[in-house]
Coordinates of C-alpha atoms and ligand atoms in Angstrom, one line a residue:
M244 CA -40.7 -43.7 12.6
S245 CA -43.1 -45.7 14.7
K246 CA -46.7 -44.7 14.7
K247 CA -47.5 -46.5 17.9
I248 CA -49.9 -44.4 20.1
I249 CA -50.9 -44.9 23.7
G250 CA -54.2 -43.4 24.8
F251 CA -55.8 -43.0 21.4
S252 CA -59.2 -43.8 22.9
K253 CA -58.9 -40.9 25.3
L254 CA -58.6 -38.4 22.5
S255 CA -61.7 -36.4 21.4
K256 CA -63.2 -37.3 18.1
Q257 CA -61.6 -34.2 16.5
E258 CA -58.2 -35.1 17.9
K259 CA -58.5 -38.6 16.6
I260 CA -59.3 -37.3 13.2
E261 CA -56.3 -35.0 13.3
W262 CA -54.1 -37.8 14.4
I263 CA -55.2 -40.1 11.6
C264 CA -54.7 -37.2 9.1
T265 CA -51.2 -36.4 10.3
N266 CA -50.1 -40.0 10.4
Y267 CA -51.9 -41.9 7.7
L268 CA -53.2 -39.4 5.1
D269 CA -51.4 -36.9 2.9
D270 CA -53.7 -34.1 1.9
C271 CA -56.5 -34.7 4.2
Q272 CA -58.9 -31.8 3.9
A273 CA -61.2 -33.7 1.5
D274 CA -61.0 -36.8 3.7
I275 CA -62.0 -34.8 6.8
E276 CA -65.0 -33.5 4.8
I277 CA -66.1 -37.0 4.0
L278 CA -65.9 -38.1 7.6
E279 CA -67.9 -35.0 8.6
K280 CA -70.5 -35.6 5.8
Y281 CA -71.2 -39.0 7.2
L282 CA -71.8 -37.6 10.7
N283 CA -75.5 -37.2 11.7
T284 CA -76.5 -33.6 12.2
D285 CA -78.9 -34.7 15.0
I286 CA -76.5 -34.9 17.9
N287 CA -78.8 -37.4 19.8
I288 CA -78.6 -39.8 16.9
Q289 CA -74.9 -39.2 16.5
S290 CA -74.2 -39.9 20.2
I291 CA -76.1 -43.2 20.0
H292 CA -73.9 -44.3 17.2
D293 CA -70.7 -43.0 18.8
A294 CA -71.5 -45.2 21.8
F295 CA -71.9 -48.4 19.8
S296 CA -68.1 -48.7 19.4
E297 CA -64.8 -47.4 20.4
N298 CA -62.7 -44.8 18.6
T299 CA -65.5 -43.7 16.3
L300 CA -64.7 -41.0 13.7
S301 CA -67.9 -41.1 11.7
N302 CA -70.6 -43.4 10.6
F303 CA -70.5 -46.1 8.0
Y304 CA -73.8 -46.7 6.5
F305 CA -75.5 -49.4 4.4
P306 CA -78.6 -48.9 2.3
F307 CA -81.7 -49.6 4.3
S308 CA -84.1 -51.4 1.9
I309 CA -87.5 -53.1 2.0
A310 CA -88.4 -56.3 0.2
P311 CA -92.2 -56.4 0.0
N312 CA -94.7 -59.2 -0.7
F313 CA -93.5 -61.8 1.8
L314 CA -96.2 -64.2 2.9
I315 CA -95.0 -66.1 5.9
N316 CA -97.3 -68.4 7.8
N317 CA -100.2 -66.6 6.1
N318 CA -99.1 -63.2 7.4
D319 CA -97.9 -60.4 5.2
Y320 CA -94.5 -58.9 5.7
C321 CA -92.2 -56.4 4.3
L322 CA -88.6 -57.4 5.1
P323 CA -86.2 -54.6 6.2
M324 CA -82.8 -55.4 4.7
A325 CA -79.5 -53.6 5.2
I326 CA -77.1 -54.6 2.5
E327 CA -74.7 -53.1 -0.1
E328 CA -74.9 -55.8 -2.8
S329 CA -77.0 -54.4 -5.7
S330 CA -79.2 -57.4 -6.6
V331 CA -80.0 -58.9 -3.2
V332 CA -83.1 -57.0 -2.3
A333 CA -84.3 -57.3 -5.9
A334 CA -83.8 -61.1 -5.8
A335 CA -85.6 -61.3 -2.4
S336 CA -88.5 -59.3 -3.6
N337 CA -88.7 -61.3 -6.8
S338 CA -88.9 -64.6 -4.9
A339 CA -91.4 -63.2 -2.4
K340 CA -93.7 -62.2 -5.2
F341 CA -93.3 -65.6 -6.9
W342 CA -94.2 -67.5 -3.8
Y343 CA -96.9 -65.1 -2.6
D344 CA -99.3 -66.5 -5.3
R345 CA -98.3 -70.1 -4.5
G346 CA -99.1 -70.1 -0.8
G347 CA -96.2 -68.2 0.5
F348 CA -93.6 -69.5 3.0
I349 CA -94.2 -71.7 6.0
A350 CA -91.7 -71.4 8.8
K351 CA -91.4 -73.0 12.2
T352 CA -89.0 -72.6 15.2
V353 CA -87.8 -76.0 16.2
S354 CA -85.7 -75.3 19.3
I355 CA -84.2 -72.3 21.1
E356 CA -81.4 -73.6 23.3
K357 CA -78.2 -71.6 23.8
I358 CA -75.0 -72.9 25.3
G359 CA -72.4 -71.5 27.6
Q360 CA -69.1 -73.3 28.3
I361 CA -66.7 -73.3 31.2
H362 CA -63.4 -74.8 29.9
F363 CA -61.1 -76.1 32.5
L364 CA -58.2 -78.5 33.2
F365 CA -58.5 -81.0 36.0
R366 CA -55.8 -83.5 37.1
G367 CA -57.5 -86.2 38.9
D368 CA -60.2 -88.8 39.1
F369 CA -63.0 -88.2 36.6
K370 CA -65.6 -89.9 38.8
K371 CA -64.8 -87.4 41.6
I372 CA -65.2 -84.3 39.5
N373 CA -68.3 -85.8 38.0
S374 CA -69.9 -86.4 41.4
F375 CA -68.7 -82.9 42.5
V376 CA -70.6 -81.4 39.6
N377 CA -73.7 -83.5 40.1
E378 CA -73.8 -82.7 43.8
N379 CA -73.3 -79.0 43.3
K380 CA -75.5 -78.3 40.2
T381 CA -78.3 -76.7 42.1
K382 CA -75.8 -74.5 44.1
L383 CA -74.1 -73.5 40.8
I384 CA -77.4 -72.6 39.2
N385 CA -78.7 -70.8 42.2
S386 CA -75.5 -68.7 42.4
T387 CA -76.9 -66.8 39.4
S388 CA -80.3 -66.1 41.0
S389 CA -79.7 -62.4 41.4
I390 CA -79.1 -61.8 37.7
S391 CA -81.6 -64.5 36.6
L392 CA -84.7 -63.0 38.2
K393 CA -86.0 -61.1 35.1
M394 CA -85.1 -63.9 32.8
K395 CA -86.8 -66.5 35.0
G396 CA -89.8 -64.2 35.2
R397 CA -90.1 -64.3 31.5
G398 CA -89.9 -68.2 31.5
G399 CA -86.2 -68.5 30.7
G400 CA -82.9 -69.0 32.6
I401 CA -80.6 -72.0 33.0
N402 CA -82.0 -75.4 31.8
S403 CA -79.2 -77.7 32.9
I404 CA -75.4 -78.1 33.6
T405 CA -73.5 -81.0 32.1
L406 CA -69.9 -82.1 32.7
I407 CA -68.2 -83.2 29.4
D408 CA -65.1 -85.2 29.5
K409 CA -62.8 -84.0 26.7
S410 CA -59.6 -85.5 28.2
S411 CA -59.2 -88.1 25.5
E412 CA -59.0 -85.2 22.9
Y413 CA -56.8 -82.9 25.1
N414 CA -55.0 -83.8 28.3
N415 CA -56.9 -83.0 31.4
Y416 CA -59.5 -81.0 29.5
Y417 CA -63.1 -80.9 30.8
Q418 CA -66.0 -78.6 30.1
L419 CA -69.1 -77.5 31.9
S420 CA -71.7 -77.2 29.2
I421 CA -74.6 -75.0 30.4
S422 CA -77.9 -74.9 28.6
F423 CA -79.9 -71.6 28.6
N424 CA -83.2 -70.3 27.4
T425 CA -82.9 -66.6 26.9
I426 CA -86.4 -66.1 25.5
D427 CA -86.5 -63.0 23.4
S428 CA -82.9 -61.8 24.0
M429 CA -79.9 -63.1 22.2
G430 CA -78.6 -63.4 25.7
A431 CA -74.9 -63.1 25.2
N432 CA -74.4 -60.7 28.2
Y433 CA -76.7 -62.7 30.4
I434 CA -75.0 -66.0 29.5
N435 CA -71.5 -64.6 29.9
S436 CA -72.4 -63.0 33.3
C437 CA -73.9 -66.3 34.5
L438 CA -70.9 -68.2 33.4
E439 CA -68.5 -65.9 35.3
I440 CA -70.6 -66.2 38.5
I441 CA -70.8 -70.0 38.1
T442 CA -67.1 -70.2 37.6
K443 CA -66.5 -68.2 40.7
K444 CA -68.9 -70.4 42.7
M445 CA -67.4 -73.6 41.3
I446 CA -63.9 -72.5 42.5
E447 CA -65.2 -71.7 46.0
E448 CA -67.0 -75.0 46.2
I449 CA -64.0 -76.9 45.0
E450 CA -61.8 -75.2 47.5
S451 CA -64.0 -76.2 50.4
S452 CA -64.7 -79.7 49.1
N453 CA -63.8 -82.6 51.5
D454 CA -63.8 -85.1 48.7
L455 CA -61.2 -83.7 46.3
T456 CA -57.5 -84.0 47.0
E457 CA -55.2 -81.0 47.1
Q458 CA -54.0 -81.7 43.6
E459 CA -57.6 -82.2 42.3
K460 CA -58.5 -78.8 43.9
E461 CA -55.9 -77.1 41.7
I462 CA -58.4 -76.8 38.9
N463 CA -57.3 -74.5 36.1
I464 CA -60.1 -72.5 34.6
I465 CA -59.1 -71.6 31.1
M466 CA -62.1 -69.6 30.1
S467 CA -65.9 -69.1 30.5
I468 CA -67.8 -68.0 27.4
L469 CA -71.0 -68.6 25.5
S470 CA -70.7 -70.9 22.5
N471 CA -71.7 -69.5 19.1
S472 CA -72.4 -73.0 18.0
T473 CA -76.1 -73.2 18.4
P474 CA -77.2 -76.6 16.8
N475 CA -80.2 -76.6 19.1
C476 CA -81.5 -73.2 18.2
I477 CA -83.1 -74.3 15.0
V478 CA -85.6 -72.9 12.6
E479 CA -87.1 -74.4 9.4
A480 CA -88.6 -72.6 6.4
K481 CA -90.2 -74.0 3.4
A482 CA -92.3 -73.2 0.3
E483 CA -94.1 -75.6 -2.0
C484 CA -96.5 -75.7 -4.9
K485 CA -97.8 -78.0 -7.5
I486 CA -95.4 -78.5 -10.4
D487 CA -98.1 -77.3 -12.8
E488 CA -98.4 -74.0 -10.9
I489 CA -94.8 -73.1 -11.6
G490 CA -95.4 -71.9 -15.1
N491 CA -92.8 -70.7 -17.5
I492 CA -89.7 -69.3 -15.9
N493 CA -87.3 -67.4 -18.1
G494 CA -87.8 -69.7 -21.0
L495 CA -88.0 -73.0 -19.1
N496 CA -91.3 -74.8 -18.5
G497 CA -92.2 -75.9 -15.0
N498 CA -90.7 -79.4 -15.4
E499 CA -87.5 -78.3 -17.0
F500 CA -87.2 -75.7 -14.2
I501 CA -87.6 -78.0 -11.3
E502 CA -85.3 -80.6 -12.8
K503 CA -82.5 -78.1 -13.2
Y504 CA -83.3 -76.7 -9.8
F505 CA -83.0 -80.2 -8.2
H506 CA -79.6 -80.7 -9.8
A507 CA -78.4 -77.4 -8.6
I508 CA -79.3 -78.3 -5.0
E509 CA -77.8 -81.8 -5.3
I510 CA -74.5 -80.3 -6.7
S511 CA -74.3 -78.1 -3.5
K512 CA -74.4 -81.3 -1.4
I513 CA -71.4 -82.9 -3.1
D514 CA -69.2 -80.1 -4.3
L515 CA -67.5 -77.8 -1.7
G516 CA -67.0 -75.0 -4.2
R517 CA -70.7 -74.8 -5.0
A518 CA -71.8 -75.5 -1.3
V519 CA -70.0 -72.4 -0.1
T520 CA -71.4 -70.2 -2.8
N521 CA -74.9 -71.6 -2.4
N522 CA -74.7 -70.9 1.4
K523 CA -73.2 -67.4 0.7
G524 CA -76.4 -66.6 -1.3
I525 CA -78.5 -67.8 1.7
M526 CA -76.4 -65.5 3.9
N527 CA -77.1 -62.6 1.6
G528 CA -80.8 -62.8 2.8
I529 CA -80.1 -63.8 6.3
D530 CA -77.3 -61.2 7.1
S531 CA -79.2 -58.3 5.6
V532 CA -82.3 -58.9 7.8
L533 CA -80.0 -59.6 10.8
I534 CA -78.2 -56.3 10.3
A535 CA -81.5 -54.4 9.8
T536 CA -82.9 -55.9 13.0
G537 CA -79.7 -55.2 15.0
N538 CA -78.6 -58.7 15.4
D539 CA -75.1 -60.1 15.6
F540 CA -74.6 -61.4 12.1
R541 CA -71.0 -62.7 12.8
A542 CA -72.4 -65.0 15.5
V543 CA -75.1 -66.4 13.2
E544 CA -72.7 -66.7 10.3
A545 CA -70.3 -68.8 12.4
A546 CA -73.1 -71.0 13.7
I547 CA -74.6 -71.5 10.2
H548 CA -71.3 -72.4 8.6
S549 CA -70.4 -74.9 11.3
Y550 CA -73.9 -76.4 11.0
A551 CA -73.3 -76.8 7.2
S552 CA -70.5 -79.2 8.2
K553 CA -72.4 -81.1 10.8
D554 CA -72.3 -84.4 8.8
G555 CA -68.5 -84.3 8.6
K556 CA -68.5 -82.5 5.2
Y557 CA -69.5 -78.9 4.4
K558 CA -72.7 -79.0 2.4
G559 CA -75.3 -76.7 0.8
L560 CA -77.9 -76.0 3.4
S561 CA -81.0 -75.7 1.3
E562 CA -83.1 -78.7 0.2
C563 CA -85.4 -79.3 -2.7
S564 CA -87.8 -82.2 -3.3
I565 CA -90.1 -83.2 -6.1
D566 CA -92.7 -85.6 -4.9
N567 CA -96.3 -86.4 -6.0
N568 CA -96.5 -83.4 -8.3
I569 CA -95.3 -81.1 -5.5
F570 CA -92.1 -79.0 -5.8
S571 CA -90.8 -78.1 -2.4
I572 CA -87.9 -76.0 -1.2
K573 CA -86.6 -76.0 2.4
L574 CA -84.0 -74.6 4.6
K575 CA -83.2 -75.7 8.2
L576 CA -80.5 -74.0 10.1
P577 CA -79.5 -72.4 13.5
I578 CA -80.3 -68.7 14.0
A579 CA -79.6 -67.4 17.5
I580 CA -81.0 -63.9 17.7
G581 CA -82.9 -61.5 19.9
T582 CA -85.6 -59.0 19.7
V583 CA -84.8 -57.2 22.9
G584 CA -81.5 -56.0 24.4
G585 CA -78.3 -55.2 22.5
I586 CA -78.8 -52.4 20.0
T587 CA -82.4 -53.4 19.3
D588 CA -83.6 -50.9 21.9
L589 CA -81.2 -48.2 20.8
H590 CA -80.6 -47.9 17.0
P591 CA -83.5 -45.8 15.6
L592 CA -83.5 -47.7 12.3
V593 CA -83.3 -51.1 14.0
K594 CA -86.4 -50.1 16.1
L595 CA -88.1 -49.1 12.9
S596 CA -87.3 -52.5 11.4
H597 CA -88.9 -54.3 14.3
K598 CA -92.0 -52.0 13.9
I599 CA -92.3 -52.8 10.2
L600 CA -92.1 -56.5 11.0
G601 CA -94.9 -56.0 13.6
K602 CA -92.6 -56.3 16.6
P603 CA -92.0 -60.1 16.4
N604 CA -90.8 -62.1 19.3
S605 CA -87.5 -63.9 18.7
S606 CA -89.1 -67.1 17.4
S607 CA -91.1 -65.2 14.8
L608 CA -88.0 -63.2 13.9
M609 CA -86.0 -66.5 13.5
E610 CA -88.7 -67.7 11.1
I611 CA -88.7 -64.4 9.1
I612 CA -84.9 -64.5 8.8
A613 CA -84.9 -68.2 7.7
V614 CA -87.4 -67.3 5.0
A615 CA -85.2 -64.4 3.9
G616 CA -82.4 -67.0 3.4
L617 CA -84.6 -69.4 1.6
A618 CA -86.1 -66.7 -0.7
Q619 CA -82.6 -65.5 -1.5
N620 CA -81.4 -69.0 -2.4
F621 CA -84.4 -69.5 -4.6
G622 CA -83.9 -66.2 -6.3
A623 CA -80.2 -67.0 -6.9
I624 CA -80.8 -70.5 -8.3
K625 CA -83.7 -69.4 -10.4
S626 CA -81.5 -66.9 -12.1
L627 CA -78.5 -69.2 -12.3
I628 CA -80.3 -72.0 -14.0
T629 CA -82.1 -69.8 -16.5
T630 CA -80.7 -66.3 -17.5
G631 CA -77.5 -66.5 -15.5
I632 CA -76.9 -64.2 -12.6
Q633 CA -75.1 -61.4 -14.4
K634 CA -78.1 -60.0 -16.3
G635 CA -80.0 -59.0 -13.2
H636 CA -76.9 -58.2 -11.2
M637 CA -75.3 -55.9 -13.8
K638 CA -78.6 -54.2 -14.4
M639 CA -78.7 -53.2 -10.7
H640 CA -74.9 -52.5 -10.7
L641 CA -75.1 -50.2 -13.8
I642 CA -75.8 -47.2 -11.8
N643 CA -72.7 -47.9 -9.5
L644 CA -70.5 -48.2 -12.6
L645 CA -71.9 -44.9 -14.1
K646 CA -71.2 -43.2 -10.8
K647 CA -67.7 -44.7 -10.5
Y648 CA -66.9 -43.1 -13.9
N649 CA -68.5 -39.8 -12.9
A650 CA -71.4 -39.9 -15.4
N651 CA -73.7 -36.9 -15.3
E652 CA -77.5 -37.1 -15.0
E653 CA -78.1 -37.0 -18.7
Q654 CA -75.6 -39.8 -19.3
I655 CA -77.2 -41.9 -16.5
N656 CA -80.7 -41.5 -18.1
N657 CA -79.4 -42.3 -21.6
A658 CA -77.4 -45.3 -20.3
T659 CA -80.5 -46.9 -18.8
D660 CA -82.1 -46.9 -22.2
F661 CA -78.9 -47.8 -24.1
F662 CA -78.2 -50.9 -21.9
K663 CA -81.7 -52.2 -21.9
E664 CA -80.9 -54.8 -24.5
R665 CA -77.1 -54.7 -24.3
K666 CA -74.6 -56.6 -22.1
I667 CA -73.4 -54.5 -19.2
T668 CA -69.7 -54.7 -18.5
N669 CA -67.1 -52.3 -17.0
K670 CA -65.7 -51.8 -20.5
A671 CA -69.0 -51.3 -22.2
V672 CA -70.0 -48.6 -19.6
Q673 CA -66.6 -46.8 -20.1
D674 CA -67.0 -47.0 -23.9
F675 CA -70.6 -45.7 -23.7
L676 CA -69.4 -42.7 -21.5
N677 CA -66.5 -41.9 -23.9
S678 CA -68.8 -41.8 -26.8
S679 CA -71.6 -39.8 -25.3
Ligands
LIG116 C1 -74.0 -63.7 -5.0 O1 -73.9 -62.7 -3.9 C2 -74.7 -64.9 -4.5 C3 -74.8 -66.0 -5.5 O2 -73.5 -66.4 -6.0 C4 -75.4 -67.2 -4.7 C5 -75.5 -68.5 -5.5 O3 -74.7 -68.7 -6.4 O4 -76.3 -69.3 -5.2 C6 -75.6 -65.6 -6.7

């Protein structure tokens, strides 16, 4: 029997739960209890979370952690990180501590441009649509003045409008590419609203144009939407120290360490399999700070991965150089985010994250996030080229395995001792529990 339902969103939360139970769960009393346990007892907080999305039944939470000891541009930071992967915060903290005593991280916002696009089909003379756009640019920009007041007051708004001829790639396809400065907001709503207004104005102006033919006036607007490709919203982070300040790392001396490190980075430039994994490690750091600060991690992920292919081949994003006795690690990538708007003014933990970070503006937050990515990459490679990743990872994951197999408190305490010097695997944990 079909389980199609019309009007699910109109049901109350209770009714939605009942519907799910009846249609998709068998014995659902325990499942209902789980959903209820994850609801917040403070109805104000719960209503904030309910409003973030549609059809909410409960909350789904991540651990909210802190990675201390980040020295960024000579300022101390504790990084709020929301992530479920056991070893990420530990690796970030470890890298932060390592670099703290070696000058910390230096980060710089390079550019902050965001782009909106109006995609349309036009059958006619390119020169004519080009002069139409040039002649009407100011009118198109001014059409957004009512919603641009605040943004302009803060020094932002629309920078420019450019017509791009894409017709050689797709018949009759053109694009208005509109450049924005959204200051401290991510600006998605502002950009999309501007685009819709500009689109409407463009149609009006085309209709009343004396220069375009009737056929040319039949412009077909396909869509108007911001672009998540942000190659001009760029931030750089780096850390460097003298090679002889590196010391002994997990059995490797400074020179052995940097040599292996260098090879690891070079491999990520030529091998796709390694490039993706290298960048995944970077995203561990970036995403967890993005989530904790209420930013759209899907947008940043999409932008960063496309940036990783900017040379026509997907590559590892981090850099490493060894020059004149200086070992240096670097990361340069696009991070389009905001420190106002969206859920940044609503989610209590997000607000707390911003407070912990000293209420940064969006440029400073871009820098902090890039450092989180670089630190994470350093932590991962440092483990990979020395002890291997599993030692630290499984140490952190031990508690999850013990819980999975219903270990009691005594077994958990004993296991921590037992596995200090032993290899942690799924089977080893099961064997330990069976024999204890
Ligand atoms: C695991 O989440 C991330 C790493 O695989 C990253 C890397 O290999 O660089 C450890």
